[in-house]
Coordinates of C-alpha atoms in Angstrom, one line a residue:
Chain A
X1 CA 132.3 80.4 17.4
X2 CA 134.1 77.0 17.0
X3 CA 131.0 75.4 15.6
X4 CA 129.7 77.8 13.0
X5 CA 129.1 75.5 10.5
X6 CA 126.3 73.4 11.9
X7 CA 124.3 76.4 11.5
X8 CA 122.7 77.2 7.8
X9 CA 122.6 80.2 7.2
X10 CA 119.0 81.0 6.2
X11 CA 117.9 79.6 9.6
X12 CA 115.3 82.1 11.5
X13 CA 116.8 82.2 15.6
X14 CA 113.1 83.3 16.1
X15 CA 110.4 82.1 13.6
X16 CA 107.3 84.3 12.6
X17 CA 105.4 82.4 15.7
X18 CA 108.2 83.5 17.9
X19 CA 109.2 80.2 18.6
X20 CA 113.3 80.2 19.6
X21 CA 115.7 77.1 18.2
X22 CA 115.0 75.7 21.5
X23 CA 111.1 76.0 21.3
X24 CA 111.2 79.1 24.1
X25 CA 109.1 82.2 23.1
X26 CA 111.2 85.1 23.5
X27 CA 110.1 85.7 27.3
X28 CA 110.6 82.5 28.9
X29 CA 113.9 80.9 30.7
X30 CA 115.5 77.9 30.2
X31 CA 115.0 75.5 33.1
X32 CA 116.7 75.9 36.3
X33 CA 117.6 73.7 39.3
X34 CA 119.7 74.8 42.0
X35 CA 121.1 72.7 45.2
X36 CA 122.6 74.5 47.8
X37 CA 125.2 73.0 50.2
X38 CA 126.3 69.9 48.1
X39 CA 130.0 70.5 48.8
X40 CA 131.6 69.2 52.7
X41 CA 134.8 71.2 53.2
X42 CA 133.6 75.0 51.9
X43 CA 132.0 76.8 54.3
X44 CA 128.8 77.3 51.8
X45 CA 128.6 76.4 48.4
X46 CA 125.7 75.5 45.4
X47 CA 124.9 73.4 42.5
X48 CA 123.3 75.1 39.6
X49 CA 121.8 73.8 36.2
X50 CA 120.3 76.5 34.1
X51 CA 119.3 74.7 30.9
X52 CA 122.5 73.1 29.6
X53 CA 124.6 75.4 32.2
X54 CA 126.5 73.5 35.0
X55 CA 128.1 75.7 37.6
X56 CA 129.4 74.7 41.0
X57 CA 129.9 77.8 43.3
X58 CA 131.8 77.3 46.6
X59 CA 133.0 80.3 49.0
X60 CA 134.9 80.5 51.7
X61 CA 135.4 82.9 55.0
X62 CA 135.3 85.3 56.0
X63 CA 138.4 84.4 56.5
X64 CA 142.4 86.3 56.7
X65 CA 143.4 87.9 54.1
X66 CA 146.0 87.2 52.1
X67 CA 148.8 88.2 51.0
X68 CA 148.9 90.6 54.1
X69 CA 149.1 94.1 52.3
X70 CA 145.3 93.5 50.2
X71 CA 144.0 93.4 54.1
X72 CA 141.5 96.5 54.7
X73 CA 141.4 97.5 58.2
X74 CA 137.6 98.7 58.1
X75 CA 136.4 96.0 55.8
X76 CA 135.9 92.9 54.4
X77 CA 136.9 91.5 50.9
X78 CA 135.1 90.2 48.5
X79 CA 136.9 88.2 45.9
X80 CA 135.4 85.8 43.3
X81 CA 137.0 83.4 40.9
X82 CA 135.5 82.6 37.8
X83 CA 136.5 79.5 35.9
X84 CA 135.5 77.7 33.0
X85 CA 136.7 73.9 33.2
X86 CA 138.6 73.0 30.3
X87 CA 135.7 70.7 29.1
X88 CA 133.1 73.1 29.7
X89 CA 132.7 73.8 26.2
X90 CA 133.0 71.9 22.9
X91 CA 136.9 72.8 21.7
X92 CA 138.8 72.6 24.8
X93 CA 139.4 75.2 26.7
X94 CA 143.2 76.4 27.8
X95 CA 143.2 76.2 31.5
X96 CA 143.3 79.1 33.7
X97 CA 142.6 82.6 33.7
X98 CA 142.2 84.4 30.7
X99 CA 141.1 88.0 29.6
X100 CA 137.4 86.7 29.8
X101 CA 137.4 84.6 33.5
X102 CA 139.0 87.5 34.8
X103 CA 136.8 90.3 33.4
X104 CA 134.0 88.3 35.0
X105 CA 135.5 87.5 38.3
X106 CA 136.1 91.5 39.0
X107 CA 132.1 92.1 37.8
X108 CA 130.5 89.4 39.9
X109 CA 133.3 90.0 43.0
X110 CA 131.7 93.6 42.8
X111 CA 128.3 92.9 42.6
X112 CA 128.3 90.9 45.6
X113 CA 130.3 93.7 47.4
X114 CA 127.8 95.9 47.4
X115 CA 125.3 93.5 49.1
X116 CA 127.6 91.9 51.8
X117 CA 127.7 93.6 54.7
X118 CA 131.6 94.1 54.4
X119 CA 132.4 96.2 57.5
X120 CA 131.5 93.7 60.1
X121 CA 134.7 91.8 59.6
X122 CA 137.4 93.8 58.7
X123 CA 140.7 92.6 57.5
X124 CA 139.1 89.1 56.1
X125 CA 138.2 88.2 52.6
X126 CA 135.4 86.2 51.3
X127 CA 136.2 84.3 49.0
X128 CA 134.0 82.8 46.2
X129 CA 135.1 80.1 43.7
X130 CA 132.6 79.7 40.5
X131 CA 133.1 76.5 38.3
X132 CA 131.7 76.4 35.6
X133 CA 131.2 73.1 34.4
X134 CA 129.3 73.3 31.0
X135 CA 128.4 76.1 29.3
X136 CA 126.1 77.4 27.3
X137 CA 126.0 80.7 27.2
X138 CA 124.8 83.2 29.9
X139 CA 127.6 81.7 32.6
X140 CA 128.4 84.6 34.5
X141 CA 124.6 84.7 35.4
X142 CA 124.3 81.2 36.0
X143 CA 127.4 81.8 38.2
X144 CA 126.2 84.9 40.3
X145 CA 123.0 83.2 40.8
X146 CA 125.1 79.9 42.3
X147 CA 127.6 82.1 44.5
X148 CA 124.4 84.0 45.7
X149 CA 123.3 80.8 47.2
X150 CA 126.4 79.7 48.7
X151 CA 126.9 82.9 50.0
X152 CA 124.1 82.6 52.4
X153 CA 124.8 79.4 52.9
X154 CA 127.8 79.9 54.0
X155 CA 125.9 82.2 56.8
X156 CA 127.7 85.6 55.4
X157 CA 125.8 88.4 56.8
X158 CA 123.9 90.7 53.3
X159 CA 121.3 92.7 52.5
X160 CA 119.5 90.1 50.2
X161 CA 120.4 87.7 47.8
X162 CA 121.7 88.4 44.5
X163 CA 119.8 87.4 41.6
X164 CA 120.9 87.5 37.6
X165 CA 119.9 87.0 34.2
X166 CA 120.7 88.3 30.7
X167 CA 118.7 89.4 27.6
X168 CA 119.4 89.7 24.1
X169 CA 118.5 90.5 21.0
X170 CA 118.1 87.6 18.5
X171 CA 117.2 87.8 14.9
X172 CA 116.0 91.8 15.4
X173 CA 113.7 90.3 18.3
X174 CA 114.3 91.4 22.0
X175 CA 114.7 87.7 24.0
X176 CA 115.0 86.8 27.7
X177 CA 118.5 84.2 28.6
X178 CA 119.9 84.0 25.5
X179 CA 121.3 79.8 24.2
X180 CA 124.8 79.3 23.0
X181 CA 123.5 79.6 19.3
X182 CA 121.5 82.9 20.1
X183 CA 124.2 84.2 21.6
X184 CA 126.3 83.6 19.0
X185 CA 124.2 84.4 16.4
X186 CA 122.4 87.1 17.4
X187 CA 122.7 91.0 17.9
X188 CA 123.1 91.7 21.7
X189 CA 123.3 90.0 24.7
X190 CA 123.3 92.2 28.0
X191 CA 123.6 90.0 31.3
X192 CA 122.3 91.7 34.5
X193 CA 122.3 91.0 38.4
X194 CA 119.7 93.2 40.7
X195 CA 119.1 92.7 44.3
X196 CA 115.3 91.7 44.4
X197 CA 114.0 93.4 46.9
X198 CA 115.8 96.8 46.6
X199 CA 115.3 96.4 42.7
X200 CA 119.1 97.5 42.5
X201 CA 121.0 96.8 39.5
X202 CA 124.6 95.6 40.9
X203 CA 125.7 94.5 36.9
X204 CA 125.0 95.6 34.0
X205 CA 127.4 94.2 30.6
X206 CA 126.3 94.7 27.1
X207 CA 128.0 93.0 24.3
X208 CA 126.6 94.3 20.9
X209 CA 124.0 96.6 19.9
X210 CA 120.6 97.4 21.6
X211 CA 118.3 101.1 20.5
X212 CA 117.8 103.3 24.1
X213 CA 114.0 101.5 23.7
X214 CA 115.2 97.8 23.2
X215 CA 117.5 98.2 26.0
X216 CA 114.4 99.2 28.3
X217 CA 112.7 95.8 26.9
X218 CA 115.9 93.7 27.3
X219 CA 115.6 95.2 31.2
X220 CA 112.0 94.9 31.7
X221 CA 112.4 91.0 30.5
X222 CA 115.4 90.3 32.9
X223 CA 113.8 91.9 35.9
X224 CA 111.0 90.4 35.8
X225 CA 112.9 86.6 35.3
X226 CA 115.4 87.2 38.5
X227 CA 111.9 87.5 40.5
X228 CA 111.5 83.9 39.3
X229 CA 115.0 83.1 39.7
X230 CA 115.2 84.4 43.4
X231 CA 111.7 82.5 44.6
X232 CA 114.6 79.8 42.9
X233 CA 117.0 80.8 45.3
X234 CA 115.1 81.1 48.3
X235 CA 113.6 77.4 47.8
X236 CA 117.0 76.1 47.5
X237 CA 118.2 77.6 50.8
X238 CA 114.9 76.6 52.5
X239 CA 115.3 72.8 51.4
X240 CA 118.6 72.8 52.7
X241 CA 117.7 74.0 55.9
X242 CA 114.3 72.7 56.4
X243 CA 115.6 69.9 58.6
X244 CA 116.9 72.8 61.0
X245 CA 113.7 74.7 61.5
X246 CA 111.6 71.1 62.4
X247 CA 114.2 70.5 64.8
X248 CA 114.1 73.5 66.1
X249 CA 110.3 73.4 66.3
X250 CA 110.3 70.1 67.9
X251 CA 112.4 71.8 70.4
X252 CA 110.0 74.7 71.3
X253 CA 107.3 72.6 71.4
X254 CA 108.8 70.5 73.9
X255 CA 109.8 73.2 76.1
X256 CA 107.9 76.6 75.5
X257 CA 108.9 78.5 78.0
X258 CA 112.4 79.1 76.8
X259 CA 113.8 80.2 73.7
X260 CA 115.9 77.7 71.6
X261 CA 119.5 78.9 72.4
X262 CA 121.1 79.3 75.5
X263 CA 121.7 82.9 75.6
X264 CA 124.7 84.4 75.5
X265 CA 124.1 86.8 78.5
X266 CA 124.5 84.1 80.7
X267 CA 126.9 81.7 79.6
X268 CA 126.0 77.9 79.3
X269 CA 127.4 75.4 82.0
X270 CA 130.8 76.0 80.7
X271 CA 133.4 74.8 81.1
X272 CA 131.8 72.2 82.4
X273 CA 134.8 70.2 84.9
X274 CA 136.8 73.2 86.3
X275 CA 138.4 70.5 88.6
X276 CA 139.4 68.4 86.0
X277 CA 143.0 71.0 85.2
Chain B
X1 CA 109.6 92.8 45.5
X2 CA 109.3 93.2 49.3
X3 CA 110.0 90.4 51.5
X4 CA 107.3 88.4 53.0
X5 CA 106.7 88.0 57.0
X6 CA 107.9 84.4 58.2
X7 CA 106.3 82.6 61.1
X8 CA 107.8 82.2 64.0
X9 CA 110.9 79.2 63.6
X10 CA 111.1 79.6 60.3
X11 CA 113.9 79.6 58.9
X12 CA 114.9 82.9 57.5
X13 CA 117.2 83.8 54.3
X14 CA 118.9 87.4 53.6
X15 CA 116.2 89.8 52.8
X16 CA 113.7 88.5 54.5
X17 CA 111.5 91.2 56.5
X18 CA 111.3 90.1 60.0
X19 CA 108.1 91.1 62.2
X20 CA 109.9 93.3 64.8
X21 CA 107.1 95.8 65.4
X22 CA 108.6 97.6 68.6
X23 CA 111.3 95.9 68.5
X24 CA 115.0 96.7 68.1
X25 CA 117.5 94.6 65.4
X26 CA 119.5 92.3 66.8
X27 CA 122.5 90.0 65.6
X28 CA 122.2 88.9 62.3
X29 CA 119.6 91.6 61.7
X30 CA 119.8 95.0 59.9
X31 CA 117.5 98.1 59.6
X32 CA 116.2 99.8 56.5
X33 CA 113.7 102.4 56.0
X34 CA 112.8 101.7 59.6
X35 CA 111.8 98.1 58.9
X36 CA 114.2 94.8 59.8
X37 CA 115.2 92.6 57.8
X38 CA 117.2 89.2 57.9
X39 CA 121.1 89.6 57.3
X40 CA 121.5 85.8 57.3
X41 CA 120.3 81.9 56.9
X42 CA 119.0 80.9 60.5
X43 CA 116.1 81.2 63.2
X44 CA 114.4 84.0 64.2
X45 CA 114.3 84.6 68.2
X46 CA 113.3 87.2 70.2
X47 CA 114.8 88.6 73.0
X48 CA 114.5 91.3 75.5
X49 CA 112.6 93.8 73.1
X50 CA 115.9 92.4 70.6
X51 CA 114.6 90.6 67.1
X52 CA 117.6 88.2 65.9
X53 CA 118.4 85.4 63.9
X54 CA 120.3 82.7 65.4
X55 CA 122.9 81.8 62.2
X56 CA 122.9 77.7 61.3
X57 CA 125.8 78.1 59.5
X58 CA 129.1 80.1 59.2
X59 CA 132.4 81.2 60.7
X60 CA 133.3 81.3 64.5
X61 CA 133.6 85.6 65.1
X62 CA 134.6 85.9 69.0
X63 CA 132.5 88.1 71.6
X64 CA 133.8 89.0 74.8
X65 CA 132.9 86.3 77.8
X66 CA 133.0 83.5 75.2
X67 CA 135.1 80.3 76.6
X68 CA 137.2 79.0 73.6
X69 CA 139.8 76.2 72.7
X70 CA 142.9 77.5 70.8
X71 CA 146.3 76.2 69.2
X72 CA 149.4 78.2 70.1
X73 CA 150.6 79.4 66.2
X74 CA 152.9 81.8 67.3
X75 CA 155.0 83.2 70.2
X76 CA 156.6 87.0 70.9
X77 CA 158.8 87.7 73.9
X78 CA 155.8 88.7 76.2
X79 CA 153.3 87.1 74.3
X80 CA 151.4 84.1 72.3
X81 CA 149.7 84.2 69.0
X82 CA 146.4 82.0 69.5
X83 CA 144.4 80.5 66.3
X84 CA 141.4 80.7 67.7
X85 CA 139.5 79.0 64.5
X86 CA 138.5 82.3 63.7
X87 CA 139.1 84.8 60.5
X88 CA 141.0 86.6 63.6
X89 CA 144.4 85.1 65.2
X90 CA 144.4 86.1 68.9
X91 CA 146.9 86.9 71.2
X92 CA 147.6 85.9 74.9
X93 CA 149.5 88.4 76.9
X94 CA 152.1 86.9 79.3
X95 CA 149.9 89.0 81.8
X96 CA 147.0 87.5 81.2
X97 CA 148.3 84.3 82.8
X98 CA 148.0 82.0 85.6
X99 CA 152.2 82.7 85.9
X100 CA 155.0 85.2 86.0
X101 CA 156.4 85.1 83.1
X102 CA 159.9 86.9 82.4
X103 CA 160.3 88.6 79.3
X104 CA 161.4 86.2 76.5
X105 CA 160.8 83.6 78.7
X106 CA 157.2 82.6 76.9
X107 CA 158.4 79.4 75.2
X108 CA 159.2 78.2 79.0
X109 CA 155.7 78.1 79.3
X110 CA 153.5 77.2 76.2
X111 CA 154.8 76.3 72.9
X112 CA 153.9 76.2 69.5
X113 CA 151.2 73.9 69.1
X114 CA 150.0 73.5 72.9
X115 CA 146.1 73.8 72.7
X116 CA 144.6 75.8 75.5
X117 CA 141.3 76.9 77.5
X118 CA 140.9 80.3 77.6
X119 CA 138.6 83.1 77.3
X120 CA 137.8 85.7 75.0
X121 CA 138.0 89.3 77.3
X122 CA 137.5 92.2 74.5
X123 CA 137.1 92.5 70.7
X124 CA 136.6 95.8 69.9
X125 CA 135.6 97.4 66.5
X126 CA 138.6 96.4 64.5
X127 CA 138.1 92.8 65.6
X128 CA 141.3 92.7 67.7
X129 CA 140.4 89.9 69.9
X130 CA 142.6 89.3 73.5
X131 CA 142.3 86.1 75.4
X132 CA 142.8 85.5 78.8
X133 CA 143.6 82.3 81.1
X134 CA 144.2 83.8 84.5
X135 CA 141.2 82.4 85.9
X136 CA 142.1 78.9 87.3
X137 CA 139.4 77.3 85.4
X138 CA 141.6 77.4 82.2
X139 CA 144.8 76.4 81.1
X140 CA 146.3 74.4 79.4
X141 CA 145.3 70.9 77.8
X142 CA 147.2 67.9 77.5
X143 CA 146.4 64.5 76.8
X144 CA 142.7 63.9 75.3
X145 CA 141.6 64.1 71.4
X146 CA 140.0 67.4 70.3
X147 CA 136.6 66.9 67.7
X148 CA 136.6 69.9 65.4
X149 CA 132.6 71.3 64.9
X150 CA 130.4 73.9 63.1
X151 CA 130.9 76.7 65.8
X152 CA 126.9 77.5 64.7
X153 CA 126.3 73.7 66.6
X154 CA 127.9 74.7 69.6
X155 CA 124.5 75.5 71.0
X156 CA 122.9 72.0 69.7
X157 CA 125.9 70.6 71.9
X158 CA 125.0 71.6 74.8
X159 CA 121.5 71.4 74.5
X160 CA 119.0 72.7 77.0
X161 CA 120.9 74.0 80.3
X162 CA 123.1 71.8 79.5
X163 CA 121.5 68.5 78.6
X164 CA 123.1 67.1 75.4
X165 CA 126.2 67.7 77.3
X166 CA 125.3 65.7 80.5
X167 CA 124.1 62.9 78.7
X168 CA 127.5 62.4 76.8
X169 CA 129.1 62.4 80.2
X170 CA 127.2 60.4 81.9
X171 CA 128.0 57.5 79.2
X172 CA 130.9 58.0 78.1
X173 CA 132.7 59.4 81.9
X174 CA 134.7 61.5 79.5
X175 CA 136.5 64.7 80.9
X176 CA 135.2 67.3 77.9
X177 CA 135.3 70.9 77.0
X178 CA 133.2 72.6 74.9
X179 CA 135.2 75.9 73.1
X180 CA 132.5 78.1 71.7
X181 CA 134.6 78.3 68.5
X182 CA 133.6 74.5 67.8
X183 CA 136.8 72.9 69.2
X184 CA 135.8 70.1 71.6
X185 CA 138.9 69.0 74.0
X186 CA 137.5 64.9 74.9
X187 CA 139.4 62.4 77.3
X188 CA 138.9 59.5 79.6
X189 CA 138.6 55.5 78.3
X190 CA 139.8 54.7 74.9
X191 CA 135.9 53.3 74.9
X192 CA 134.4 56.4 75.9
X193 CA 136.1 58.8 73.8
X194 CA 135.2 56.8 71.0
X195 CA 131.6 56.6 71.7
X196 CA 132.1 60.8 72.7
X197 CA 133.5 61.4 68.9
X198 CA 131.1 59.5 67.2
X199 CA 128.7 61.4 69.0
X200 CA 130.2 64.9 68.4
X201 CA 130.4 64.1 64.8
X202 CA 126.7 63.3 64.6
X203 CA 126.2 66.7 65.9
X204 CA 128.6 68.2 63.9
X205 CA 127.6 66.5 60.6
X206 CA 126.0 68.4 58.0
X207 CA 122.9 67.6 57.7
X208 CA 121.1 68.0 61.0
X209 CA 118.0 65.8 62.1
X210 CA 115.1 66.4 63.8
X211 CA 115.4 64.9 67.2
X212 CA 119.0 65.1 67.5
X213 CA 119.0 64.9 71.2
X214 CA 116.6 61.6 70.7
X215 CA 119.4 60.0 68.3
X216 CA 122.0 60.7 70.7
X217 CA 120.8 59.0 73.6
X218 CA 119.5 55.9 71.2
X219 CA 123.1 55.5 70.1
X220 CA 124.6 55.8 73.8
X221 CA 122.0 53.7 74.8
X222 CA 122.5 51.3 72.6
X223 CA 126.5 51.4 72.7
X224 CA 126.4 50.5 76.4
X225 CA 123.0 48.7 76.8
X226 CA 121.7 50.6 79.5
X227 CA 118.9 52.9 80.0
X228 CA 119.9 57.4 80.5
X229 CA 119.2 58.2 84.2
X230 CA 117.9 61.2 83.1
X231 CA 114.7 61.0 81.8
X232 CA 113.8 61.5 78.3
X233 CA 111.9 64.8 77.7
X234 CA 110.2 63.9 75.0
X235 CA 108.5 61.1 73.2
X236 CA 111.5 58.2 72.0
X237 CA 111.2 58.0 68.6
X238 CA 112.9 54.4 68.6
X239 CA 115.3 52.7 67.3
X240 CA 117.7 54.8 65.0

């Protein structure tokens, strides 16, 4: 709300041609790059630009638990910090956690609960770390979308990826990924994540006021952009790994009989030098 | 949206629908509504009447028969706690060793911070991993350098029946051992385990190349200026 006053107030957020301040029409996204496996020392992480949105997502495990006494016997954590850099936005933010960052962490540590497949390590944690870097509006999507990413890049075993975007309502118009000004100025921004193929919704926030009918619109829009946003996803993860799969392929074509990986059954010449003790 | 079919060495993301008609899920693989689906980034392989997908990436998680390297974090009066480089610390009965050891007589033995050779015997539901080094062929390891890699490279290590592995050696005439959690125990000629590390590391890095086992031998070769004994098996792709 800091920079209210660069706004006049008989601006139009959408104009009678249902152009948006940013030139949008009310169903389209903002642009969106994503970059998966940029950081060395996580075990998967991703880089994320969603129009002026900069998020870095890193996570970590599974790996123990701690402190000791969060540990569940049968399952896995999943815990996810949120956090807005102190520059992310035009005042400066007061580092750390806040009502807000931790609000989001819980949501998004929950959503990707529900997809990981928890019980095949019990008594670790995931851990996911989201920075956001700059925002404009819609970070807890941007966010989710990055830690999806990193989460399969860090080879954690789920159902699918997560994919999430928010609609709003802007000057009594139902929009898709709502801009810092439109979010600020307009009547309801409701931020969901759903896992593609299984069209489950794992979150689900509205902030303002939406009618039963525009809340149907505001989900039709956002379902139908995470479809775009996970073919997003899916590229990212495939560039990464590309080199992989044409070594791999080199591999078979060399030798065709066998399949690329000793198997386990039979366990590879090791260890090697028994003698050497 | 339903997930498409990939073809075969692909590489496979979560959610993607695997083409296992008659066939059962493997690792990295889960059921749903009778179809299989990817649980994980990596390869898809099948295997007796099993569809899995080899992971490229991710944490070491111990299965029984697997030969691993481990640090000594810990010790109780009849046994050792093992970090195993796993989300799972491990521990080595005094029983499940090579001597008689009297009860509270374990720091005799092995201390905090002695790296082993050991195997992983049973990990049951709960993930309660125990090690054994009975068998004469482990112990532990003294001396040498140990190159920390992704555990899901292990297999690129060793290469075909062995043959990353033997070309190493026969270069670099270092003593080495390959821990399936990605611990790699190197010694021999300051020369040759420097050559050995630079080579793990290649394989270890993050970005993996096509023809890694081509690159390898190009750097060996050209580290000692001498041709591999053992032939190429494929085309040279020059100098890298």
């Amino acid at each position: 709300m800091e920079d209210i006053e660069h706004i006049p107030k008989e601006l139009k957020l959408i104009d009678a041609k249902g152009i948006r301040l940013d030139g949008r029409r009310f169903d389209e996204l903002r642009p969106i790059r994503i970059e998966a496996g940029v950081l060395k020392k996580a075990d998967g992480s991703a880089y994320l630009e969603w129009g002026n949105n900069k998020v870095l997502a890193a996570v970590y495990g599974p790996r123990e638990a701690h402190p000791r006494h969060l540990q569940d016997p049968a399952k896995a954590l999943v815990q996810c910090r949120y956090n807005m850099a102190p520059f992310s936005v035009t005042e400066r933010k007061r580092p750390g956690p806040d009502r807000r960052s931790v609000e989001i962490s819980k949501v998004i540590s929950e959503a990707f609960a529900s997809v990981v497949f928890v019980e095949q390590f019990p008594r670790t944690s995931v851990d996911i770390f989201i920075e956001v870097l700059q925002a404009d509006a819609g970070t807890r999507c941007a966010g989710l979308t990055a830690a999806s990413v990193a989460l399969a890049d860090a080879g954690i075993p789920m159902r699918d990826l997560v994919a999430s975007c928010a609609s709003g309502k802007i000057g009594g118009v139902v929009a898709l990924d709502l801009n810092k000004d439109e979010d600020n100025f307009g009547e309801a921004d409701c931020p969901m994540a759903i896992v593609p193929r299984s069209g489950e919704i794992v979150l689900l926030q509205m902030d303002g006021h939406l009618t039963a009918d525009e809340f149907d619109k505001a989900m039709d829009l956002s379902i139908n952009a995470t479809k775009q946003i996970y073919e997003l996803q899916r590229d990212a993860l495939r560039r990464r790994y590309a080199s992989v799969a044409e070594a791999a392929e080199q591999e078979a074509m060399r030798e065709p009989a066998r399949s690329e990986e000793p198997p386990r059954e039979m366990p590879p010449d090791l260890p090697p030098e028994v003698d050497d003790l | 949206m339903d997930g498409r079919e990939p073809a075969r060495r692909e590489v496979v993301i979560p959610g993607d629908l695997l083409n296992g008609h008659g066939l059962k899920p493997g690792s990295g693989t889960f059921n749903e509504g009778g179809r299989i689906y990817a649980a994980r980034v990596g390869l898809v392989a099948e295997r007796d009447g099993l569809v899995s997908v080899i992971p490229l990436s991710g944490r070491y998680v111990p299965r029984p028969g697997d030969v691993i390297i481990g640090k000594i974090t810990d010790l109780g009066p009849s046994h050792w706690l093992v970090d195993i480089n796993s989300p799972y610390p491990a521990p080595l009965n005094a029983k499940e060793t090579p001597w008689m050891v009297e009860f509270g007589d374990t720091d005799r033995y092995l201390r905090v911070g002695d790296v082993l050779l050991a195997e992983v015997v049973s990990v049951d539901e709960a993930m309660r991993v125990q090690l054994s080094m009975a068998d004469p062929q482990f112990g532990r390891l003294t001396g040498g350098q140990i190159v920390e890699i992704s555990p899901a490279k292990v297999p690129r290590l060793i290469g075909r029946g062995g043959s990353m592995v033997a070309v190493i050696r026969e270069f670099t005439n270092v003593r080495m051992f390959v821990g399936q959690n990605g611990r790699i125990w190197i010694d021999g000629d300051p020369e040759g385990v420097h050559h050995a590390a630079y080579v793990l590391r290649m394989i270890g890095g993050r970005g993996p190349a096509p023809g890694l086992t081509d690159a390898v031998r190009a750097y060996l070769e050209a580290a000692y200026g001498r041709r591999a004994t053992t032939p190429a098996d494929g085309d040279d792709d020059g100098g890298h």
